[in-house]
């Protein structure tokens, strides 16, 4: 039997219980590739989807990056970490990657509107496209898409559910710590 040959590095997949529900992460040996919310009843199904998504060997369990993520998430939810220090590998279009880089510039505890984010990337007319790119962010929390709101101050949407967005924003505004 011939094994499939791939140039892609192996991926590690793990899940973490968090105050905002289960989180599923994937990483290579050198970078975090995804972090997403998953309701408990879909956890096994989502793990299987990720295993099929990658054109590379997938391994369960820990890597150095996933181990660092676990520690940094615990610190974040305890209110002791404002910024994540992890190597990231978020694959998207050049436009999406510009939006995701700009998201990382939003200070902890603050929010920007979709318009502010569009202006930041140099295209004030791209608010709708910015919203789609924001929603396509593959690395929740670490790339802080939850910090984007409507221009009128409304919450806007959130792929992980508005209840999660409220919890994350309240945490960052110093309105409590969340134990793991």
JSON list of C-alpha atoms in Angstrom, two decimals:
[
{"chain": "A", "resi": 1, "resn": "UNK", "atom": "CA", "xyz": [0.00, 0.00, 0.00]},
{"chain": "A", "resi": 2, "resn": "UNK", "atom": "CA", "xyz": [1.40, 3.42, -0.95]},
{"chain": "A", "resi": 3, "resn": "UNK", "atom": "CA", "xyz": [1.13, 6.20, 1.56]},
{"chain": "A", "resi": 4, "resn": "UNK", "atom": "CA", "xyz": [-0.01, 9.59, 0.30]},
{"chain": "A", "resi": 5, "resn": "UNK", "atom": "CA", "xyz": [2.84, 12.02, -0.09]},
{"chain": "A", "resi": 6, "resn": "UNK", "atom": "CA", "xyz": [2.22, 15.55, 1.11]},
{"chain": "A", "resi": 7, "resn": "UNK", "atom": "CA", "xyz": [4.37, 18.60, 1.48]},
{"chain": "A", "resi": 8, "resn": "UNK", "atom": "CA", "xyz": [2.09, 20.02, 4.15]},
{"chain": "A", "resi": 9, "resn": "UNK", "atom": "CA", "xyz": [3.38, 19.81, 7.72]},
{"chain": "A", "resi": 10, "resn": "UNK", "atom": "CA", "xyz": [1.43, 17.57, 10.08]},
{"chain": "A", "resi": 11, "resn": "UNK", "atom": "CA", "xyz": [-1.39, 19.20, 12.05]},
{"chain": "A", "resi": 12, "resn": "UNK", "atom": "CA", "xyz": [-2.16, 18.68, 15.68]},
{"chain": "A", "resi": 13, "resn": "UNK", "atom": "CA", "xyz": [-5.74, 19.00, 16.85]},
{"chain": "A", "resi": 14, "resn": "UNK", "atom": "CA", "xyz": [-6.87, 19.45, 20.42]},
{"chain": "A", "resi": 15, "resn": "UNK", "atom": "CA", "xyz": [-9.86, 20.80, 22.27]},
{"chain": "A", "resi": 16, "resn": "UNK", "atom": "CA", "xyz": [-10.11, 22.85, 25.42]},
{"chain": "A", "resi": 17, "resn": "UNK", "atom": "CA", "xyz": [-12.95, 23.40, 27.82]},
{"chain": "A", "resi": 18, "resn": "UNK", "atom": "CA", "xyz": [-13.39, 27.13, 28.38]},
{"chain": "A", "resi": 19, "resn": "UNK", "atom": "CA", "xyz": [-15.80, 29.51, 30.10]},
{"chain": "A", "resi": 20, "resn": "UNK", "atom": "CA", "xyz": [-17.33, 30.18, 26.66]},
{"chain": "A", "resi": 21, "resn": "UNK", "atom": "CA", "xyz": [-17.72, 26.51, 25.79]},
{"chain": "A", "resi": 22, "resn": "UNK", "atom": "CA", "xyz": [-15.43, 24.03, 24.06]},
{"chain": "A", "resi": 23, "resn": "UNK", "atom": "CA", "xyz": [-12.69, 25.42, 21.81]},
{"chain": "A", "resi": 24, "resn": "UNK", "atom": "CA", "xyz": [-11.07, 23.38, 19.07]},
{"chain": "A", "resi": 25, "resn": "UNK", "atom": "CA", "xyz": [-7.55, 24.28, 17.98]},
{"chain": "A", "resi": 26, "resn": "UNK", "atom": "CA", "xyz": [-5.23, 23.11, 15.25]},
{"chain": "A", "resi": 27, "resn": "UNK", "atom": "CA", "xyz": [-1.54, 23.85, 14.84]},
{"chain": "A", "resi": 28, "resn": "UNK", "atom": "CA", "xyz": [1.55, 22.75, 13.02]},
{"chain": "A", "resi": 29, "resn": "UNK", "atom": "CA", "xyz": [4.79, 22.27, 14.91]},
{"chain": "A", "resi": 30, "resn": "UNK", "atom": "CA", "xyz": [5.47, 25.97, 14.42]},
{"chain": "A", "resi": 31, "resn": "UNK", "atom": "CA", "xyz": [2.17, 27.91, 14.38]},
{"chain": "A", "resi": 32, "resn": "UNK", "atom": "CA", "xyz": [-1.44, 28.06, 15.49]},
{"chain": "A", "resi": 33, "resn": "UNK", "atom": "CA", "xyz": [-3.72, 27.57, 12.45]},
{"chain": "A", "resi": 34, "resn": "UNK", "atom": "CA", "xyz": [-7.21, 27.67, 13.93]},
{"chain": "A", "resi": 35, "resn": "UNK", "atom": "CA", "xyz": [-9.15, 28.19, 17.12]},
{"chain": "A", "resi": 36, "resn": "UNK", "atom": "CA", "xyz": [-12.91, 27.89, 16.94]},
{"chain": "A", "resi": 37, "resn": "UNK", "atom": "CA", "xyz": [-15.93, 27.61, 19.20]},
{"chain": "A", "resi": 38, "resn": "UNK", "atom": "CA", "xyz": [-17.89, 24.40, 19.19]},
{"chain": "A", "resi": 39, "resn": "UNK", "atom": "CA", "xyz": [-20.99, 23.44, 21.08]},
{"chain": "A", "resi": 40, "resn": "UNK", "atom": "CA", "xyz": [-20.45, 20.29, 23.13]},
{"chain": "A", "resi": 41, "resn": "UNK", "atom": "CA", "xyz": [-22.92, 18.23, 21.12]},
{"chain": "A", "resi": 42, "resn": "UNK", "atom": "CA", "xyz": [-20.97, 18.93, 17.89]},
{"chain": "A", "resi": 43, "resn": "UNK", "atom": "CA", "xyz": [-17.47, 18.44, 19.30]},
{"chain": "A", "resi": 44, "resn": "UNK", "atom": "CA", "xyz": [-16.73, 15.00, 17.83]},
{"chain": "A", "resi": 45, "resn": "UNK", "atom": "CA", "xyz": [-18.30, 15.95, 14.49]},
{"chain": "A", "resi": 46, "resn": "UNK", "atom": "CA", "xyz": [-16.18, 19.12, 14.32]},
{"chain": "A", "resi": 47, "resn": "UNK", "atom": "CA", "xyz": [-13.00, 17.21, 15.15]},
{"chain": "A", "resi": 48, "resn": "UNK", "atom": "CA", "xyz": [-13.77, 14.83, 12.27]},
{"chain": "A", "resi": 49, "resn": "UNK", "atom": "CA", "xyz": [-14.37, 17.79, 9.92]},
{"chain": "A", "resi": 50, "resn": "UNK", "atom": "CA", "xyz": [-10.97, 19.24, 10.79]},
{"chain": "A", "resi": 51, "resn": "UNK", "atom": "CA", "xyz": [-9.29, 15.89, 10.25]},
{"chain": "A", "resi": 52, "resn": "UNK", "atom": "CA", "xyz": [-10.75, 15.76, 6.74]},
{"chain": "A", "resi": 53, "resn": "UNK", "atom": "CA", "xyz": [-10.08, 19.45, 5.97]},
{"chain": "A", "resi": 54, "resn": "UNK", "atom": "CA", "xyz": [-6.30, 19.26, 6.06]},
{"chain": "A", "resi": 55, "resn": "UNK", "atom": "CA", "xyz": [-4.25, 17.77, 3.27]},
{"chain": "A", "resi": 56, "resn": "UNK", "atom": "CA", "xyz": [-1.71, 16.65, 5.81]},
{"chain": "A", "resi": 57, "resn": "UNK", "atom": "CA", "xyz": [-1.37, 14.04, 8.53]},
{"chain": "A", "resi": 58, "resn": "UNK", "atom": "CA", "xyz": [-3.47, 14.93, 11.58]},
{"chain": "A", "resi": 59, "resn": "UNK", "atom": "CA", "xyz": [-2.50, 13.97, 15.08]},
{"chain": "A", "resi": 60, "resn": "UNK", "atom": "CA", "xyz": [-4.49, 14.31, 18.24]},
{"chain": "A", "resi": 61, "resn": "UNK", "atom": "CA", "xyz": [-2.92, 15.73, 21.34]},
{"chain": "A", "resi": 62, "resn": "UNK", "atom": "CA", "xyz": [-0.40, 18.34, 22.17]},
{"chain": "A", "resi": 63, "resn": "UNK", "atom": "CA", "xyz": [2.29, 20.22, 20.36]},
{"chain": "A", "resi": 64, "resn": "UNK", "atom": "CA", "xyz": [4.40, 22.99, 21.84]},
{"chain": "A", "resi": 65, "resn": "UNK", "atom": "CA", "xyz": [2.12, 25.58, 20.19]},
{"chain": "A", "resi": 66, "resn": "UNK", "atom": "CA", "xyz": [-1.05, 23.97, 21.54]},
{"chain": "A", "resi": 67, "resn": "UNK", "atom": "CA", "xyz": [0.50, 23.67, 24.99]},
{"chain": "A", "resi": 68, "resn": "UNK", "atom": "CA", "xyz": [1.38, 27.39, 24.93]},
{"chain": "A", "resi": 69, "resn": "UNK", "atom": "CA", "xyz": [-2.15, 28.18, 23.74]},
{"chain": "A", "resi": 70, "resn": "UNK", "atom": "CA", "xyz": [-3.64, 26.28, 26.68]},
{"chain": "A", "resi": 71, "resn": "UNK", "atom": "CA", "xyz": [-1.54, 28.27, 29.17]},
{"chain": "A", "resi": 72, "resn": "UNK", "atom": "CA", "xyz": [-2.24, 31.61, 27.50]},
{"chain": "A", "resi": 73, "resn": "UNK", "atom": "CA", "xyz": [-6.00, 30.96, 27.28]},
{"chain": "A", "resi": 74, "resn": "UNK", "atom": "CA", "xyz": [-6.08, 30.15, 31.01]},
{"chain": "A", "resi": 75, "resn": "UNK", "atom": "CA", "xyz": [-4.25, 33.42, 31.73]},
{"chain": "A", "resi": 76, "resn": "UNK", "atom": "CA", "xyz": [-6.59, 35.35, 29.41]},
{"chain": "A", "resi": 77, "resn": "UNK", "atom": "CA", "xyz": [-9.75, 33.98, 31.02]},
{"chain": "A", "resi": 78, "resn": "UNK", "atom": "CA", "xyz": [-8.30, 34.66, 34.48]},
{"chain": "A", "resi": 79, "resn": "UNK", "atom": "CA", "xyz": [-7.78, 38.31, 33.49]},
{"chain": "A", "resi": 80, "resn": "UNK", "atom": "CA", "xyz": [-3.97, 38.05, 33.62]},
{"chain": "A", "resi": 81, "resn": "UNK", "atom": "CA", "xyz": [-3.25, 38.18, 29.87]},
{"chain": "A", "resi": 82, "resn": "UNK", "atom": "CA", "xyz": [-4.11, 41.00, 27.49]},
{"chain": "A", "resi": 83, "resn": "UNK", "atom": "CA", "xyz": [-2.22, 39.87, 24.38]},
{"chain": "A", "resi": 84, "resn": "UNK", "atom": "CA", "xyz": [-1.39, 36.46, 23.00]},
{"chain": "A", "resi": 85, "resn": "UNK", "atom": "CA", "xyz": [2.19, 35.60, 22.09]},
{"chain": "A", "resi": 86, "resn": "UNK", "atom": "CA", "xyz": [1.79, 32.75, 19.66]},
{"chain": "A", "resi": 87, "resn": "UNK", "atom": "CA", "xyz": [3.06, 32.20, 16.12]},
{"chain": "A", "resi": 88, "resn": "UNK", "atom": "CA", "xyz": [0.04, 32.29, 13.80]},
{"chain": "A", "resi": 89, "resn": "UNK", "atom": "CA", "xyz": [-0.63, 30.79, 10.39]},
{"chain": "A", "resi": 90, "resn": "UNK", "atom": "CA", "xyz": [-4.07, 31.96, 9.31]},
{"chain": "A", "resi": 91, "resn": "UNK", "atom": "CA", "xyz": [-4.53, 31.18, 5.63]},
{"chain": "A", "resi": 92, "resn": "UNK", "atom": "CA", "xyz": [-6.85, 33.47, 3.72]},
{"chain": "A", "resi": 93, "resn": "UNK", "atom": "CA", "xyz": [-7.00, 35.81, 0.79]},
{"chain": "A", "resi": 94, "resn": "UNK", "atom": "CA", "xyz": [-4.64, 38.79, 0.85]},
{"chain": "A", "resi": 95, "resn": "UNK", "atom": "CA", "xyz": [-7.62, 41.01, 1.77]},
{"chain": "A", "resi": 96, "resn": "UNK", "atom": "CA", "xyz": [-8.65, 38.72, 4.65]},
{"chain": "A", "resi": 97, "resn": "UNK", "atom": "CA", "xyz": [-5.10, 38.59, 5.93]},
{"chain": "A", "resi": 98, "resn": "UNK", "atom": "CA", "xyz": [-4.92, 42.42, 5.94]},
{"chain": "A", "resi": 99, "resn": "UNK", "atom": "CA", "xyz": [-8.15, 42.55, 7.93]},
{"chain": "A", "resi": 100, "resn": "UNK", "atom": "CA", "xyz": [-6.92, 39.91, 10.38]},
{"chain": "A", "resi": 101, "resn": "UNK", "atom": "CA", "xyz": [-3.65, 41.79, 10.90]},
{"chain": "A", "resi": 102, "resn": "UNK", "atom": "CA", "xyz": [-5.63, 44.97, 11.59]},
{"chain": "A", "resi": 103, "resn": "UNK", "atom": "CA", "xyz": [-7.81, 43.12, 14.11]},
{"chain": "A", "resi": 104, "resn": "UNK", "atom": "CA", "xyz": [-4.67, 42.39, 16.11]},
{"chain": "A", "resi": 105, "resn": "UNK", "atom": "CA", "xyz": [-4.10, 46.13, 16.40]},
{"chain": "A", "resi": 106, "resn": "UNK", "atom": "CA", "xyz": [-7.35, 46.71, 18.33]},
{"chain": "A", "resi": 107, "resn": "UNK", "atom": "CA", "xyz": [-6.25, 47.27, 21.94]},
{"chain": "A", "resi": 108, "resn": "UNK", "atom": "CA", "xyz": [-7.47, 44.92, 24.65]},
{"chain": "A", "resi": 109, "resn": "UNK", "atom": "CA", "xyz": [-10.61, 46.36, 26.26]},
{"chain": "A", "resi": 110, "resn": "UNK", "atom": "CA", "xyz": [-11.49, 48.52, 23.25]},
{"chain": "A", "resi": 111, "resn": "UNK", "atom": "CA", "xyz": [-13.72, 48.08, 20.23]},
{"chain": "A", "resi": 112, "resn": "UNK", "atom": "CA", "xyz": [-13.61, 49.40, 16.68]},
{"chain": "A", "resi": 113, "resn": "UNK", "atom": "CA", "xyz": [-16.45, 49.69, 14.24]},
{"chain": "A", "resi": 114, "resn": "UNK", "atom": "CA", "xyz": [-16.42, 47.92, 10.89]},
{"chain": "A", "resi": 115, "resn": "UNK", "atom": "CA", "xyz": [-15.88, 51.38, 9.36]},
{"chain": "A", "resi": 116, "resn": "UNK", "atom": "CA", "xyz": [-12.86, 52.07, 11.58]},
{"chain": "A", "resi": 117, "resn": "UNK", "atom": "CA", "xyz": [-11.42, 48.71, 10.57]},
{"chain": "A", "resi": 118, "resn": "UNK", "atom": "CA", "xyz": [-12.04, 49.44, 6.88]},
{"chain": "A", "resi": 119, "resn": "UNK", "atom": "CA", "xyz": [-10.32, 52.84, 7.22]},
{"chain": "A", "resi": 120, "resn": "UNK", "atom": "CA", "xyz": [-7.42, 51.15, 9.01]},
{"chain": "A", "resi": 121, "resn": "UNK", "atom": "CA", "xyz": [-6.78, 48.86, 6.04]},
{"chain": "A", "resi": 122, "resn": "UNK", "atom": "CA", "xyz": [-7.08, 51.80, 3.65]},
{"chain": "A", "resi": 123, "resn": "UNK", "atom": "CA", "xyz": [-10.53, 51.29, 2.12]},
{"chain": "A", "resi": 124, "resn": "UNK", "atom": "CA", "xyz": [-13.36, 53.14, 3.88]},
{"chain": "A", "resi": 125, "resn": "UNK", "atom": "CA", "xyz": [-15.87, 51.78, 1.35]},
{"chain": "A", "resi": 126, "resn": "UNK", "atom": "CA", "xyz": [-15.10, 48.15, 2.21]},
{"chain": "A", "resi": 127, "resn": "UNK", "atom": "CA", "xyz": [-17.12, 47.85, 5.42]},
{"chain": "A", "resi": 128, "resn": "UNK", "atom": "CA", "xyz": [-19.20, 44.93, 4.13]},
{"chain": "A", "resi": 129, "resn": "UNK", "atom": "CA", "xyz": [-16.10, 43.09, 2.85]},
{"chain": "A", "resi": 130, "resn": "UNK", "atom": "CA", "xyz": [-14.39, 43.79, 6.18]},
{"chain": "A", "resi": 131, "resn": "UNK", "atom": "CA", "xyz": [-17.38, 42.24, 7.93]},
{"chain": "A", "resi": 132, "resn": "UNK", "atom": "CA", "xyz": [-17.13, 39.09, 5.82]},
{"chain": "A", "resi": 133, "resn": "UNK", "atom": "CA", "xyz": [-13.37, 38.84, 6.41]},
{"chain": "A", "resi": 134, "resn": "UNK", "atom": "CA", "xyz": [-13.94, 39.38, 10.12]},
{"chain": "A", "resi": 135, "resn": "UNK", "atom": "CA", "xyz": [-16.46, 36.54, 10.12]},
{"chain": "A", "resi": 136, "resn": "UNK", "atom": "CA", "xyz": [-14.01, 34.27, 8.28]},
{"chain": "A", "resi": 137, "resn": "UNK", "atom": "CA", "xyz": [-11.31, 34.70, 10.94]},
{"chain": "A", "resi": 138, "resn": "UNK", "atom": "CA", "xyz": [-10.05, 31.16, 11.64]},
{"chain": "A", "resi": 139, "resn": "UNK", "atom": "CA", "xyz": [-8.38, 31.98, 14.98]},
{"chain": "A", "resi": 140, "resn": "UNK", "atom": "CA", "xyz": [-11.04, 33.22, 17.40]},
{"chain": "A", "resi": 141, "resn": "UNK", "atom": "CA", "xyz": [-10.06, 35.15, 20.53]},
{"chain": "A", "resi": 142, "resn": "UNK", "atom": "CA", "xyz": [-6.35, 35.27, 19.61]},
{"chain": "A", "resi": 143, "resn": "UNK", "atom": "CA", "xyz": [-7.19, 37.31, 16.49]},
{"chain": "A", "resi": 144, "resn": "UNK", "atom": "CA", "xyz": [-9.78, 39.41, 18.33]},
{"chain": "A", "resi": 145, "resn": "UNK", "atom": "CA", "xyz": [-12.69, 39.63, 15.86]},
{"chain": "A", "resi": 146, "resn": "UNK", "atom": "CA", "xyz": [-15.00, 39.95, 18.88]},
{"chain": "A", "resi": 147, "resn": "UNK", "atom": "CA", "xyz": [-13.73, 43.54, 19.30]},
{"chain": "A", "resi": 148, "resn": "UNK", "atom": "CA", "xyz": [-15.56, 44.75, 16.17]},
{"chain": "A", "resi": 149, "resn": "UNK", "atom": "CA", "xyz": [-18.98, 46.38, 16.58]},
{"chain": "A", "resi": 150, "resn": "UNK", "atom": "CA", "xyz": [-21.43, 48.39, 14.50]},
{"chain": "A", "resi": 151, "resn": "UNK", "atom": "CA", "xyz": [-20.79, 52.09, 13.88]},
{"chain": "A", "resi": 152, "resn": "UNK", "atom": "CA", "xyz": [-23.82, 52.97, 16.07]},
{"chain": "A", "resi": 153, "resn": "UNK", "atom": "CA", "xyz": [-22.29, 51.08, 19.01]},
{"chain": "A", "resi": 154, "resn": "UNK", "atom": "CA", "xyz": [-24.46, 48.00, 18.55]},
{"chain": "A", "resi": 155, "resn": "UNK", "atom": "CA", "xyz": [-22.86, 44.61, 19.01]},
{"chain": "A", "resi": 156, "resn": "UNK", "atom": "CA", "xyz": [-23.10, 43.54, 15.39]},
{"chain": "A", "resi": 157, "resn": "UNK", "atom": "CA", "xyz": [-22.86, 39.84, 14.70]},
{"chain": "A", "resi": 158, "resn": "UNK", "atom": "CA", "xyz": [-20.54, 37.16, 15.94]},
{"chain": "A", "resi": 159, "resn": "UNK", "atom": "CA", "xyz": [-20.02, 33.71, 14.47]},
{"chain": "A", "resi": 160, "resn": "UNK", "atom": "CA", "xyz": [-19.46, 32.23, 17.91]},
{"chain": "A", "resi": 161, "resn": "UNK", "atom": "CA", "xyz": [-22.76, 33.65, 19.18]},
{"chain": "A", "resi": 162, "resn": "UNK", "atom": "CA", "xyz": [-23.46, 37.06, 20.67]},
{"chain": "A", "resi": 163, "resn": "UNK", "atom": "CA", "xyz": [-23.47, 35.60, 24.17]},
{"chain": "A", "resi": 164, "resn": "UNK", "atom": "CA", "xyz": [-19.80, 34.67, 23.73]},
{"chain": "A", "resi": 165, "resn": "UNK", "atom": "CA", "xyz": [-18.96, 38.10, 22.31]},
{"chain": "A", "resi": 166, "resn": "UNK", "atom": "CA", "xyz": [-20.56, 39.79, 25.34]},
{"chain": "A", "resi": 167, "resn": "UNK", "atom": "CA", "xyz": [-18.61, 37.58, 27.75]},
{"chain": "A", "resi": 168, "resn": "UNK", "atom": "CA", "xyz": [-15.28, 38.26, 25.99]},
{"chain": "A", "resi": 169, "resn": "UNK", "atom": "CA", "xyz": [-15.88, 42.02, 25.81]},
{"chain": "A", "resi": 170, "resn": "UNK", "atom": "CA", "xyz": [-16.96, 42.17, 29.47]},
{"chain": "A", "resi": 171, "resn": "UNK", "atom": "CA", "xyz": [-13.87, 40.21, 30.48]},
{"chain": "A", "resi": 172, "resn": "UNK", "atom": "CA", "xyz": [-11.63, 42.60, 28.55]},
{"chain": "A", "resi": 173, "resn": "UNK", "atom": "CA", "xyz": [-13.35, 45.63, 30.06]},
{"chain": "A", "resi": 174, "resn": "UNK", "atom": "CA", "xyz": [-12.40, 44.34, 33.50]},
{"chain": "A", "resi": 175, "resn": "UNK", "atom": "CA", "xyz": [-15.89, 43.21, 34.45]},
{"chain": "A", "resi": 176, "resn": "UNK", "atom": "CA", "xyz": [-14.80, 39.91, 35.89]},
{"chain": "A", "resi": 177, "resn": "UNK", "atom": "CA", "xyz": [-12.53, 36.95, 35.40]},
{"chain": "A", "resi": 178, "resn": "UNK", "atom": "CA", "xyz": [-13.59, 33.59, 34.11]},
{"chain": "A", "resi": 179, "resn": "UNK", "atom": "CA", "xyz": [-12.19, 30.43, 35.64]},
{"chain": "A", "resi": 180, "resn": "UNK", "atom": "CA", "xyz": [-11.33, 27.46, 33.46]}
]
